[in-house]
Coordinates of C-alpha atoms in Angstrom, one line a residue:
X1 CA 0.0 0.0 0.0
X2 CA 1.2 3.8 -0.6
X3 CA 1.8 6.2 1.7
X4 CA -1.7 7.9 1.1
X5 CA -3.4 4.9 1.5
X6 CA -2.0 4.9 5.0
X7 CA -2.5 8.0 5.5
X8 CA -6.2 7.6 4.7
X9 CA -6.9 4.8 7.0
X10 CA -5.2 6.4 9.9
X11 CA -7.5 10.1 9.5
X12 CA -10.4 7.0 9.2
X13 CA -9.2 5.2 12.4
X14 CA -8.6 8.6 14.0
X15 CA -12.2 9.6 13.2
X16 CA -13.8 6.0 14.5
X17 CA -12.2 6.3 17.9
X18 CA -13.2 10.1 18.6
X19 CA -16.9 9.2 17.0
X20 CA -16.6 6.4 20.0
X21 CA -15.4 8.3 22.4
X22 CA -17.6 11.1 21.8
X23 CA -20.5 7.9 22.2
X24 CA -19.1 7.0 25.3
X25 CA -18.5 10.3 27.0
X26 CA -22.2 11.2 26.1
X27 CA -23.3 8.2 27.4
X28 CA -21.9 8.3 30.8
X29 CA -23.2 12.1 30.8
X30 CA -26.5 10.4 30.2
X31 CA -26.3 7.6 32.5
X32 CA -25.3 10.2 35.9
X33 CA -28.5 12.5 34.7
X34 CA -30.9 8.9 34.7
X35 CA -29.4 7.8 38.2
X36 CA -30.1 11.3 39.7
X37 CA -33.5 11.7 38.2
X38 CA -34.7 8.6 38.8
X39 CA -33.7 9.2 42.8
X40 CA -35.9 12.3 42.6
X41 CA -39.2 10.4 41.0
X42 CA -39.0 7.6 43.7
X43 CA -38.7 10.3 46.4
X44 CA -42.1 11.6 45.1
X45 CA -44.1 8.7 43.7
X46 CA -46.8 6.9 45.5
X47 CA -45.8 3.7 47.2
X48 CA -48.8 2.3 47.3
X49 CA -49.2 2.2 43.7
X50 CA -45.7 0.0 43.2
X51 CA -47.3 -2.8 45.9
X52 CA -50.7 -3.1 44.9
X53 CA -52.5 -6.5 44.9
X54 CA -52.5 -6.8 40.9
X55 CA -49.6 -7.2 39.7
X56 CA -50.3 -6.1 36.3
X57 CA -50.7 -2.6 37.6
X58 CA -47.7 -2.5 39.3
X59 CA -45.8 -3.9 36.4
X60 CA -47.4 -0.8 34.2
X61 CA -46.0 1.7 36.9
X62 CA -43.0 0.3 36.7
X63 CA -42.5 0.9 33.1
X64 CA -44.3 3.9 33.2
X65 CA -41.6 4.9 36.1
X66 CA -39.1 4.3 33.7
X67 CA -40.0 6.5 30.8
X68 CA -40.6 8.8 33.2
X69 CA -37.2 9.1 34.6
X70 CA -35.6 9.1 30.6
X71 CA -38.0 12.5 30.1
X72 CA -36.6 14.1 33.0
X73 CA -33.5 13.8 32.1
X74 CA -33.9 14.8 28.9
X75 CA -35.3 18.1 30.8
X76 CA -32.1 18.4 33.1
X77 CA -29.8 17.6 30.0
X78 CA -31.3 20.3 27.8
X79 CA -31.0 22.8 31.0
X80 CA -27.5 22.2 31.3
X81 CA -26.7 22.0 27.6
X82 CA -26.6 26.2 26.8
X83 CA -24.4 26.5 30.1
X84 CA -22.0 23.5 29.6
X85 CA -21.2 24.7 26.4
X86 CA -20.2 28.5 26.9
X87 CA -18.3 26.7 30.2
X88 CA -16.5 24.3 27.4
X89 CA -16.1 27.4 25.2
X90 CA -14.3 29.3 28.2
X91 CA -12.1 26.5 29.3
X92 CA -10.8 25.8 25.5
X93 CA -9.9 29.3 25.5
X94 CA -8.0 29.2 28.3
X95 CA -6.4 26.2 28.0
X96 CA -6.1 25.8 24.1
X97 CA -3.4 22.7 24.0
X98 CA -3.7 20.9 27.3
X99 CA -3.5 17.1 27.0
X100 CA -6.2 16.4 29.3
X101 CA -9.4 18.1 28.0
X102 CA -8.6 17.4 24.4
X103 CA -12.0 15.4 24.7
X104 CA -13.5 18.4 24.6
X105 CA -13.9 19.9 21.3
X106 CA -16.9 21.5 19.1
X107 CA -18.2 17.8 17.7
X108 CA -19.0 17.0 20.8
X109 CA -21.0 19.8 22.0
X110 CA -22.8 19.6 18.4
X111 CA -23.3 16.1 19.1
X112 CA -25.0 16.4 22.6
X113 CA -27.2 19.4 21.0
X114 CA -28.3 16.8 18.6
X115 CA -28.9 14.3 21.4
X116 CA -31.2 16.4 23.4
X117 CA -33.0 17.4 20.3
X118 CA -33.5 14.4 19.5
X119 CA -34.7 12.9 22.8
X120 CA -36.9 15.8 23.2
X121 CA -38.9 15.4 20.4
X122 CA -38.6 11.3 21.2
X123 CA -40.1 12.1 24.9
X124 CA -42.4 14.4 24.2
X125 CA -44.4 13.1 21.1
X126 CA -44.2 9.1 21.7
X127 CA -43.0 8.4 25.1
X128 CA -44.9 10.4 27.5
X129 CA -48.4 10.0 25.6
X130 CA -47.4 6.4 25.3
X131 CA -46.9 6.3 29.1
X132 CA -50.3 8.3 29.6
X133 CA -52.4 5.6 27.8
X134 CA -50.9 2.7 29.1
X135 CA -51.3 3.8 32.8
X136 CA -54.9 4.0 31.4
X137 CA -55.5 1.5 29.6
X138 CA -57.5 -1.8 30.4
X139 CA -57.3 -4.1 26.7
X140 CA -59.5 -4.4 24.1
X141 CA -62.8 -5.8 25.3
X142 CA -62.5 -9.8 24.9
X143 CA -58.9 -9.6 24.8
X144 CA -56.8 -11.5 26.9
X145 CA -56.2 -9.7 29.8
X146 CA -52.3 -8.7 30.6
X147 CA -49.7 -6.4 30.3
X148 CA -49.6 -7.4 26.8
X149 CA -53.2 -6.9 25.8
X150 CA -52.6 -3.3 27.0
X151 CA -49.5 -2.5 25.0
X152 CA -51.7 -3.2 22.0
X153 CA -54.6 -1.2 23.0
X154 CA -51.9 1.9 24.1
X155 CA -49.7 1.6 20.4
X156 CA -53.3 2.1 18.8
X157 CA -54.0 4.9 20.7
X158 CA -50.8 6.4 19.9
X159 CA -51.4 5.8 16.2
X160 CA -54.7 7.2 16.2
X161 CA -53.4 10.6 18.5
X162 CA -50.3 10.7 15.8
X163 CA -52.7 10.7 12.9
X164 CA -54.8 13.3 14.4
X165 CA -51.4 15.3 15.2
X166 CA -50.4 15.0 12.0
X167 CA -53.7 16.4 10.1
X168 CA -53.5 18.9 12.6
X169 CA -50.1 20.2 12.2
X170 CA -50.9 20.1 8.3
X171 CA -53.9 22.5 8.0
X172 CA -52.5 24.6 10.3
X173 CA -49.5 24.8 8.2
X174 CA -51.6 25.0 5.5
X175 CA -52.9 28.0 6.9
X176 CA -50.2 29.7 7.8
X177 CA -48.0 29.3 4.7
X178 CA -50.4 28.8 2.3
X179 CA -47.4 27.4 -0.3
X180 CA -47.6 24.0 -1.6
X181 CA -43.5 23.6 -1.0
X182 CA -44.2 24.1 2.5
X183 CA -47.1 21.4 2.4
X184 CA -45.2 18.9 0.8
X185 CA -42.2 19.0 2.8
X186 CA -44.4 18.0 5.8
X187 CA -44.6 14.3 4.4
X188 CA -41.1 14.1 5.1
X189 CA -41.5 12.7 8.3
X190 CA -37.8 12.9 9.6
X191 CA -36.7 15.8 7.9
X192 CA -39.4 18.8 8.2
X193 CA -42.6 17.2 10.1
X194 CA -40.4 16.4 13.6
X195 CA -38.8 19.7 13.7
X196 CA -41.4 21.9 12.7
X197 CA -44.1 19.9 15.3
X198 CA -41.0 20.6 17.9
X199 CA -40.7 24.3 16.3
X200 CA -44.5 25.0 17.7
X201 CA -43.8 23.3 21.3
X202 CA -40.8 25.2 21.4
X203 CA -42.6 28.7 20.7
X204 CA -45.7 27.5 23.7
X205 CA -42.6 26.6 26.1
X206 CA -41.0 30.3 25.5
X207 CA -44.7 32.1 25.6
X208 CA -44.6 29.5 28.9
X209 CA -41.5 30.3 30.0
X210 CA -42.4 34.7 29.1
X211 CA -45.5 34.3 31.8
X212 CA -43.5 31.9 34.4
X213 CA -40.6 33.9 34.6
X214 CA -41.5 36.9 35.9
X215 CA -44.2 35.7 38.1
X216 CA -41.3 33.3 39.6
X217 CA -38.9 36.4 39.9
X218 CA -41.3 37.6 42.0
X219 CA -41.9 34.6 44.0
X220 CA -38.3 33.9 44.5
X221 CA -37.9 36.6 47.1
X222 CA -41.4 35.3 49.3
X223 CA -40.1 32.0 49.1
X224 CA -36.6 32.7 50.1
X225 CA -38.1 34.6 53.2
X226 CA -39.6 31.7 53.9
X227 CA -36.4 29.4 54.0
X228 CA -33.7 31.3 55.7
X229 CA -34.2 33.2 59.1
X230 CA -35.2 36.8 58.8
X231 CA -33.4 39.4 61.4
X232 CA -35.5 40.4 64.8
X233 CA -36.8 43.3 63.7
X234 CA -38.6 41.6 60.4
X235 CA -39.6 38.4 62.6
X236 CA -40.7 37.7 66.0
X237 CA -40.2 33.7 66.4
X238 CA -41.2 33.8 70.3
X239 CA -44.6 35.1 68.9
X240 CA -44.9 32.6 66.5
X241 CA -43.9 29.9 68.8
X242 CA -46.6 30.7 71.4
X243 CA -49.5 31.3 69.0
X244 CA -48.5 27.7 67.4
X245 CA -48.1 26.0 70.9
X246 CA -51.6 27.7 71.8
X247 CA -53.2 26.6 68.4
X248 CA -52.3 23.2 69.3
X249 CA -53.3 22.8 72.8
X250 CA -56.9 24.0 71.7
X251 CA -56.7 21.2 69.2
X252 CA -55.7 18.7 71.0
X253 CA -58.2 19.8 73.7
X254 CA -61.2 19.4 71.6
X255 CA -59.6 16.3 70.2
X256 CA -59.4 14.6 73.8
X257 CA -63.2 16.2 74.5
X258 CA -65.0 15.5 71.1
X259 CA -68.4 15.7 72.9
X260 CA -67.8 19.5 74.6
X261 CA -67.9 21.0 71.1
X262 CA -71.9 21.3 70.5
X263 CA -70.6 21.7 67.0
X264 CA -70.1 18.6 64.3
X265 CA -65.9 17.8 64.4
X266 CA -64.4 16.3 61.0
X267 CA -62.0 14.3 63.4
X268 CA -59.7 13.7 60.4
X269 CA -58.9 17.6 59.7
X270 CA -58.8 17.5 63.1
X271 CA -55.8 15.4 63.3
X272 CA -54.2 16.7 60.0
X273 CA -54.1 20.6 61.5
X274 CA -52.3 19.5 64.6
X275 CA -49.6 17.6 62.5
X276 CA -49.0 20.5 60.5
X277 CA -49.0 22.4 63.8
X278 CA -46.5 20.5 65.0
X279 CA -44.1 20.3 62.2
X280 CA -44.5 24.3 61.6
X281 CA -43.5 24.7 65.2
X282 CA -40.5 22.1 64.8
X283 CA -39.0 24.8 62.2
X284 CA -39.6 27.6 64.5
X285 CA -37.7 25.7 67.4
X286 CA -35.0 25.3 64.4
X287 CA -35.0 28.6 63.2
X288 CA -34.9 30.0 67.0
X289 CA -31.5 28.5 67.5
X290 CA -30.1 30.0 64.2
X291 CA -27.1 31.6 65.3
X292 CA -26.5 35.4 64.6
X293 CA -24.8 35.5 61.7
X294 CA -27.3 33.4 59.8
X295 CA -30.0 35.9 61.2
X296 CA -28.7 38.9 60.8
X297 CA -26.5 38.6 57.3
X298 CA -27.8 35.7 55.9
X299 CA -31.0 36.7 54.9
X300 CA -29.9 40.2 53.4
X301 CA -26.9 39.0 51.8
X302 CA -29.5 36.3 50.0
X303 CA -32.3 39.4 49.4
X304 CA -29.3 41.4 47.8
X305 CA -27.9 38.9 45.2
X306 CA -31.3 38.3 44.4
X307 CA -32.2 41.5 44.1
X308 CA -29.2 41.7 41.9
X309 CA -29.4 39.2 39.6
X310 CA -32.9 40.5 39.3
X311 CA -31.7 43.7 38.1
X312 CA -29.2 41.9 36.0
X313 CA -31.4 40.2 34.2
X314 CA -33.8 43.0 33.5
X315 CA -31.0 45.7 32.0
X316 CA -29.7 43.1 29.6
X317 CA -32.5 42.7 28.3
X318 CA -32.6 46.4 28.2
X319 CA -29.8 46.5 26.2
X320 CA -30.2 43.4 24.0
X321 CA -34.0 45.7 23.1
X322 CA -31.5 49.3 22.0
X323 CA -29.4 46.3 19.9
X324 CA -31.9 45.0 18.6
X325 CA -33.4 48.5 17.0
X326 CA -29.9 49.3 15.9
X327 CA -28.1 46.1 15.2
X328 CA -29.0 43.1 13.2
X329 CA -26.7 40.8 14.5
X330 CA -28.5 40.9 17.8
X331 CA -30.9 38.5 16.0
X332 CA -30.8 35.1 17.2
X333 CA -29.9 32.6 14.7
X334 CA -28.8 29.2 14.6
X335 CA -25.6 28.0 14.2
X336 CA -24.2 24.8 11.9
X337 CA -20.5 23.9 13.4
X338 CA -19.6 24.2 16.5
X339 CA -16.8 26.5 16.6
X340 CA -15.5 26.7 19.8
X341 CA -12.2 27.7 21.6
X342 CA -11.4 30.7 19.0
X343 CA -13.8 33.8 20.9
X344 CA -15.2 34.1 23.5
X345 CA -19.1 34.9 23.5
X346 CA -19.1 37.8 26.1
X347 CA -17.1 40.9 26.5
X348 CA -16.3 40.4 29.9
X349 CA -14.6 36.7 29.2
X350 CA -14.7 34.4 31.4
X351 CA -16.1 36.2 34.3
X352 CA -18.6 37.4 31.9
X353 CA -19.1 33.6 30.8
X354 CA -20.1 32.4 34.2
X355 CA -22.7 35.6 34.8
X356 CA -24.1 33.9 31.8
X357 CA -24.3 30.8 33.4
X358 CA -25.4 31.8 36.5
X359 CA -27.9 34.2 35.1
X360 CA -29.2 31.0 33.0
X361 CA -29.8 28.9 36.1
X362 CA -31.7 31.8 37.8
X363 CA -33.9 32.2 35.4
X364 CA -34.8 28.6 34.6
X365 CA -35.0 28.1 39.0
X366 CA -37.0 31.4 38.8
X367 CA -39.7 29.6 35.9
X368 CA -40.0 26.6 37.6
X369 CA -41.0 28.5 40.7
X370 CA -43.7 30.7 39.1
X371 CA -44.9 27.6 36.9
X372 CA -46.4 26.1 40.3
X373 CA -47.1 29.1 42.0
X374 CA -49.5 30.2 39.2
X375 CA -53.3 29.3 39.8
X376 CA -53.7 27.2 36.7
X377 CA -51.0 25.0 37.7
X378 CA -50.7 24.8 41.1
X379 CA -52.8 21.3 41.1
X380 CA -49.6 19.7 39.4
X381 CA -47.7 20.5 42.3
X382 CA -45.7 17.1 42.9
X383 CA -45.9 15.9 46.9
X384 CA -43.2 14.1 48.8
X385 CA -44.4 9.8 48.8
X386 CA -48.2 11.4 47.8
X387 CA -47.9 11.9 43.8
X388 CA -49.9 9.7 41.5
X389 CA -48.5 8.3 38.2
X390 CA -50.0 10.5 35.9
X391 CA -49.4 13.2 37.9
X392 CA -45.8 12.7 37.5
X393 CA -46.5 12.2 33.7
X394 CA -47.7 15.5 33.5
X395 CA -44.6 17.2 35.6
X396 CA -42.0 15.7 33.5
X397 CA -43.8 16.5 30.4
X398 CA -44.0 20.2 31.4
X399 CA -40.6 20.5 32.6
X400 CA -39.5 19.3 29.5
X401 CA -41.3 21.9 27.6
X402 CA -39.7 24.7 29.6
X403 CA -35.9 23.1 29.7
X404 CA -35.9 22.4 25.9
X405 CA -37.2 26.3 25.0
X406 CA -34.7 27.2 27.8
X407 CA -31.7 27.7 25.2
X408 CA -33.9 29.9 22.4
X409 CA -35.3 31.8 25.9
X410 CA -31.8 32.9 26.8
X411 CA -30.6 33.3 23.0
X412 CA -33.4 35.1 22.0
X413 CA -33.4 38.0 25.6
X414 CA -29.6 38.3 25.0
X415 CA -28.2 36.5 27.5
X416 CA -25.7 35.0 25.9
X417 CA -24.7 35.5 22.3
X418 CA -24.0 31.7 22.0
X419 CA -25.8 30.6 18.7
X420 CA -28.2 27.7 18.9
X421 CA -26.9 24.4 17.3
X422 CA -28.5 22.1 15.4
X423 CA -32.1 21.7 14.6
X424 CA -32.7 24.3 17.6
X425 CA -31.6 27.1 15.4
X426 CA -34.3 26.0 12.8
X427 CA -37.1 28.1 14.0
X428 CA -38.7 30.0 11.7
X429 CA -40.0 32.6 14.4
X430 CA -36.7 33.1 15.3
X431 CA -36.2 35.4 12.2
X432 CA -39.3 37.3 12.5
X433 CA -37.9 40.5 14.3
X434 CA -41.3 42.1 15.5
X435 CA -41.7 38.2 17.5
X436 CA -38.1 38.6 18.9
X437 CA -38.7 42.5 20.1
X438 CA -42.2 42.2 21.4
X439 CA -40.9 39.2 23.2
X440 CA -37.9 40.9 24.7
X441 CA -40.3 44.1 25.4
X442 CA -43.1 42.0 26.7
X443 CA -40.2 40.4 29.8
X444 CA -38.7 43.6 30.6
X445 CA -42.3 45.2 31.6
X446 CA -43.7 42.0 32.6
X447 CA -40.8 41.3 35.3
X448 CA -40.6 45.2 36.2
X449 CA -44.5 45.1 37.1
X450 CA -44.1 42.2 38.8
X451 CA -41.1 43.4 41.0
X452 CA -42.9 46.9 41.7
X453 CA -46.2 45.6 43.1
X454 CA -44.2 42.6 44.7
X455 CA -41.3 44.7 46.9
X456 CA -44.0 47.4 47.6
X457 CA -46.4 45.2 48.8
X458 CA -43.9 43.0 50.7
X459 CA -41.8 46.5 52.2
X460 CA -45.2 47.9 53.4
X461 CA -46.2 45.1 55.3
X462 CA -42.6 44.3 56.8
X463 CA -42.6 48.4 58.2
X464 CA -45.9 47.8 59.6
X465 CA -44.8 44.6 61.5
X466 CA -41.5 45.8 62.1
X467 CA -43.0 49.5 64.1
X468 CA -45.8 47.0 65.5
X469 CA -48.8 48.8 63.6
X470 CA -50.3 45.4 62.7
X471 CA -51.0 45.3 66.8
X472 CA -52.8 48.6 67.0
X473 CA -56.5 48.3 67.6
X474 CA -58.6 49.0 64.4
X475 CA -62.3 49.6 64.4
X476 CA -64.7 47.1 63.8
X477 CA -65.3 48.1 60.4
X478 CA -62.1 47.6 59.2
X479 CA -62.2 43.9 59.0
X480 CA -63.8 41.9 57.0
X481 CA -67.1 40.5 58.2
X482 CA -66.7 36.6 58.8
X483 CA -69.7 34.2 58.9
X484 CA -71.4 32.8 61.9
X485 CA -70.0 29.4 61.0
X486 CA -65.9 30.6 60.8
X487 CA -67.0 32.2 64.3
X488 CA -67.7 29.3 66.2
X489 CA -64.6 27.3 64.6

């Protein structure tokens, strides 16, 4: 053989093994996310249902466990994807030639962009309604009754709900690009139907993500109240401690002396307030015996990075707006190869990098956190040992929804200036500048509003408990009139 022949099967060989190890490293990346996922899901699924009598069912659950845990993390793999790669970008940078990250390169990053995709569309348009109807199905009437019977029932479900997708997804194409290119190129199942079905979930999990956000901004600083232990003169715990203590003792009085109440006692609510009662006042005992300098500089140092990365947040998108009107590289667009290690993507380097990062985290913590605080769906709420199977369906599919728009969120406010890889820079909203402006706008007012009415409501009722004006006598008028019935409870 020549010398080019050689030379051609070692660039082959040379491709192979980083092609494996690129598999491999991708794989074990994979395999930490399902471990830790699927610790979370048995932390919160019902017991009860895994043990039941039938063990069809509990075969079902099991399965149905098991896709589960694959969607979530999916979810947590396209959360971290955006910030693991400006990281990677940093670190080439910085350490262009070293021998030990030289696993690290841009058709890696590509390929786990790909992955994610990939998965995503996998989990969200045949997994996770295949796990819905097979928790619900039964079999076919007169069909031999097994796991087996219901598999068959659930795949023709699926195939009816994928038909009805599919016709759906047409005429609304049809509709909206009345071109018969654009109709025809749906039939390509692969190439054009996937993507542009994963194109529309995308857009509802950024409108999701545009309502969520801010309303968890907002949250973020009641909730964090909550958690740590707020200075004396914002909270009186001795207070606290003797109203619970006194709560209980009436409880457990009319508990020991059901027949003194003339009244009709549900002995179960009964029982479930002083349990509550009793664990709130286990945290107060716990939050009593904080020691100073988690009263008195925890809780402000925590309010003040919030309050800044709140702010943060708020004047990029400021900025990325004033870009936006002047520049047309501020547009986000997607990205084919994965050029990494030759700029970096902010202007501050790598302490601008992680800002990035961290600012990404926030705001995905930050939509979570509004997601089940709003009213529609606080129901989905998971509970520790108490959440049924399709409950936990429906969690995983809407956390997947708001971790795979997470990358076009951040490109598209100017987070980062990272381009989106793969099929995720595909969108065709994503070139539509009146969707990407009114989208930016729409966050900056939405999260301002929120934060006004939020630290002015919160600041006026912390002055009025702080200078003990919540104590002062008010007339009768004043309060709101109760009925006879909350009177006597």
């Amino acid at each position: 053989m020549e010398a080019a022949d050689y030379e051609v099967l070692s660039v082959r060989e040379q491709l192979f093994h980083e092609r494996v190890r690129e598999c491999i490293i991708s794989a074990l990346l994979f395999a930490t996310l399902y471990i830790l996922c699927h610790i979370t899901l048995t932390r919160f699924k019902k017991p009860a249902e895994f043990t039941t009598v039938y063990d069809e069912d509990a075969t079902v659950n099991k399965i149905v466990l098991e896709l589960c845990t694959f969607t979530l993390a999916v979810a947590l793999g396209a959360v971290l994807l955006l910030p693991f790669s400006i990281l990677s970008n940093e670190v080439l940078l910085s350490l262009p030639r070293n021998y030990y990250i030289q696993w690290l390169n841009g058709s890696l990053i590509h390929g786990l962009w790909n992955l994610v995709f990939l998965f995503s569309n996998l989990s969200l348009i045949f997994l996770m309604p295949f796990a819905y109807f097979f928790t619900e199905s039964e079999g076919f009437a007169g069909s031999r009754k097994g796991v087996l019977g219901r598999v068959y029932e659930t795949v023709v479900m699926l195939v009816l709900l994928t038909l009805l997708v599919l016709g759906i997804v047409w005429v609304a194409s049809a509709i909206v690009d009345n071109n018969k290119a654009s109709r025809e190129s749906l039939y390509d199942l692969w190439e054009y139907y996937l993507p542009y079905l994963y194109s529309c979930i995308s857009f509802l999990g950024v409108l999701l993500l545009l309502v969520c956000t801010p309303l968890g901004l907002a949250r973020t600083f009641s909730v964090t109240g909550k958690l740590l232990v707020k200075p004396r003169l914002l909270e009186d715990l001795e207070e606290q401690l003797y109203c619970s203590a006194f709560e209980e003792a009436a409880l457990t009085r009319r508990i020991c002396n059901p027949t003194s109440c003339w009244l009709p006692l549900d002995m179960e609510l009964v029982h479930r307030q002083v349990l509550a009662l009793q664990t709130q006042r286990v945290l107060l005992e716990k939050r009593r015996k904080a020691s100073a300098w988690q009263r008195n500089l925890g809780y402000p140092l925590a309010m003040l990075c919030l309050l800044v990365l709140t702010g943060l947040s708020v004047l990029i998108v400021a900025i990325h707006i004033l870009e936006l009107l002047i520049d047309e590289a501020a547009m986000p667009r997607g990205m084919q190869g994965a050029s990494l290690g030759q700029v970096s993507f902010s202007k501050l380097g790598s302490f601008g990098a992680v800002i990035q990062v961290v600012l990404i985290f926030y705001l995905m913590v930050s939509s979570v956190v509004g997601f089940y605080s709003s009213p529609l769906f606080r129901g989905l709420r998971p509970r520790w040992h108490d959440t049924a199977m399709t409950q936990i369906i429906g969690n995983c599919v809407c956390l997947l929804v708001l971790s795979s728009a997470l990358p076009v969120f951040s490109r598209t406010l100017g987070l980062t200036r990272f381009d989106l890889l793969g099929d995720f820079g595909r969108f065709n909203w994503l070139g539509s500048f009146y969707i990407v402006f009114l989208y930016n706008a729409a966050f900056a007012g939405l999260t301002t509003l929120c934060l006004v009415k939020t630290f002015t409501a919160a600041v006026r009722a912390e002055l009025i408990r702080a200078f003990g004006l919540d104590r002062l006598p008010l007339p009768v008028s004043a309060f709101p009139r109760t009925s006879r019935k909350t009177q006597h409870q």
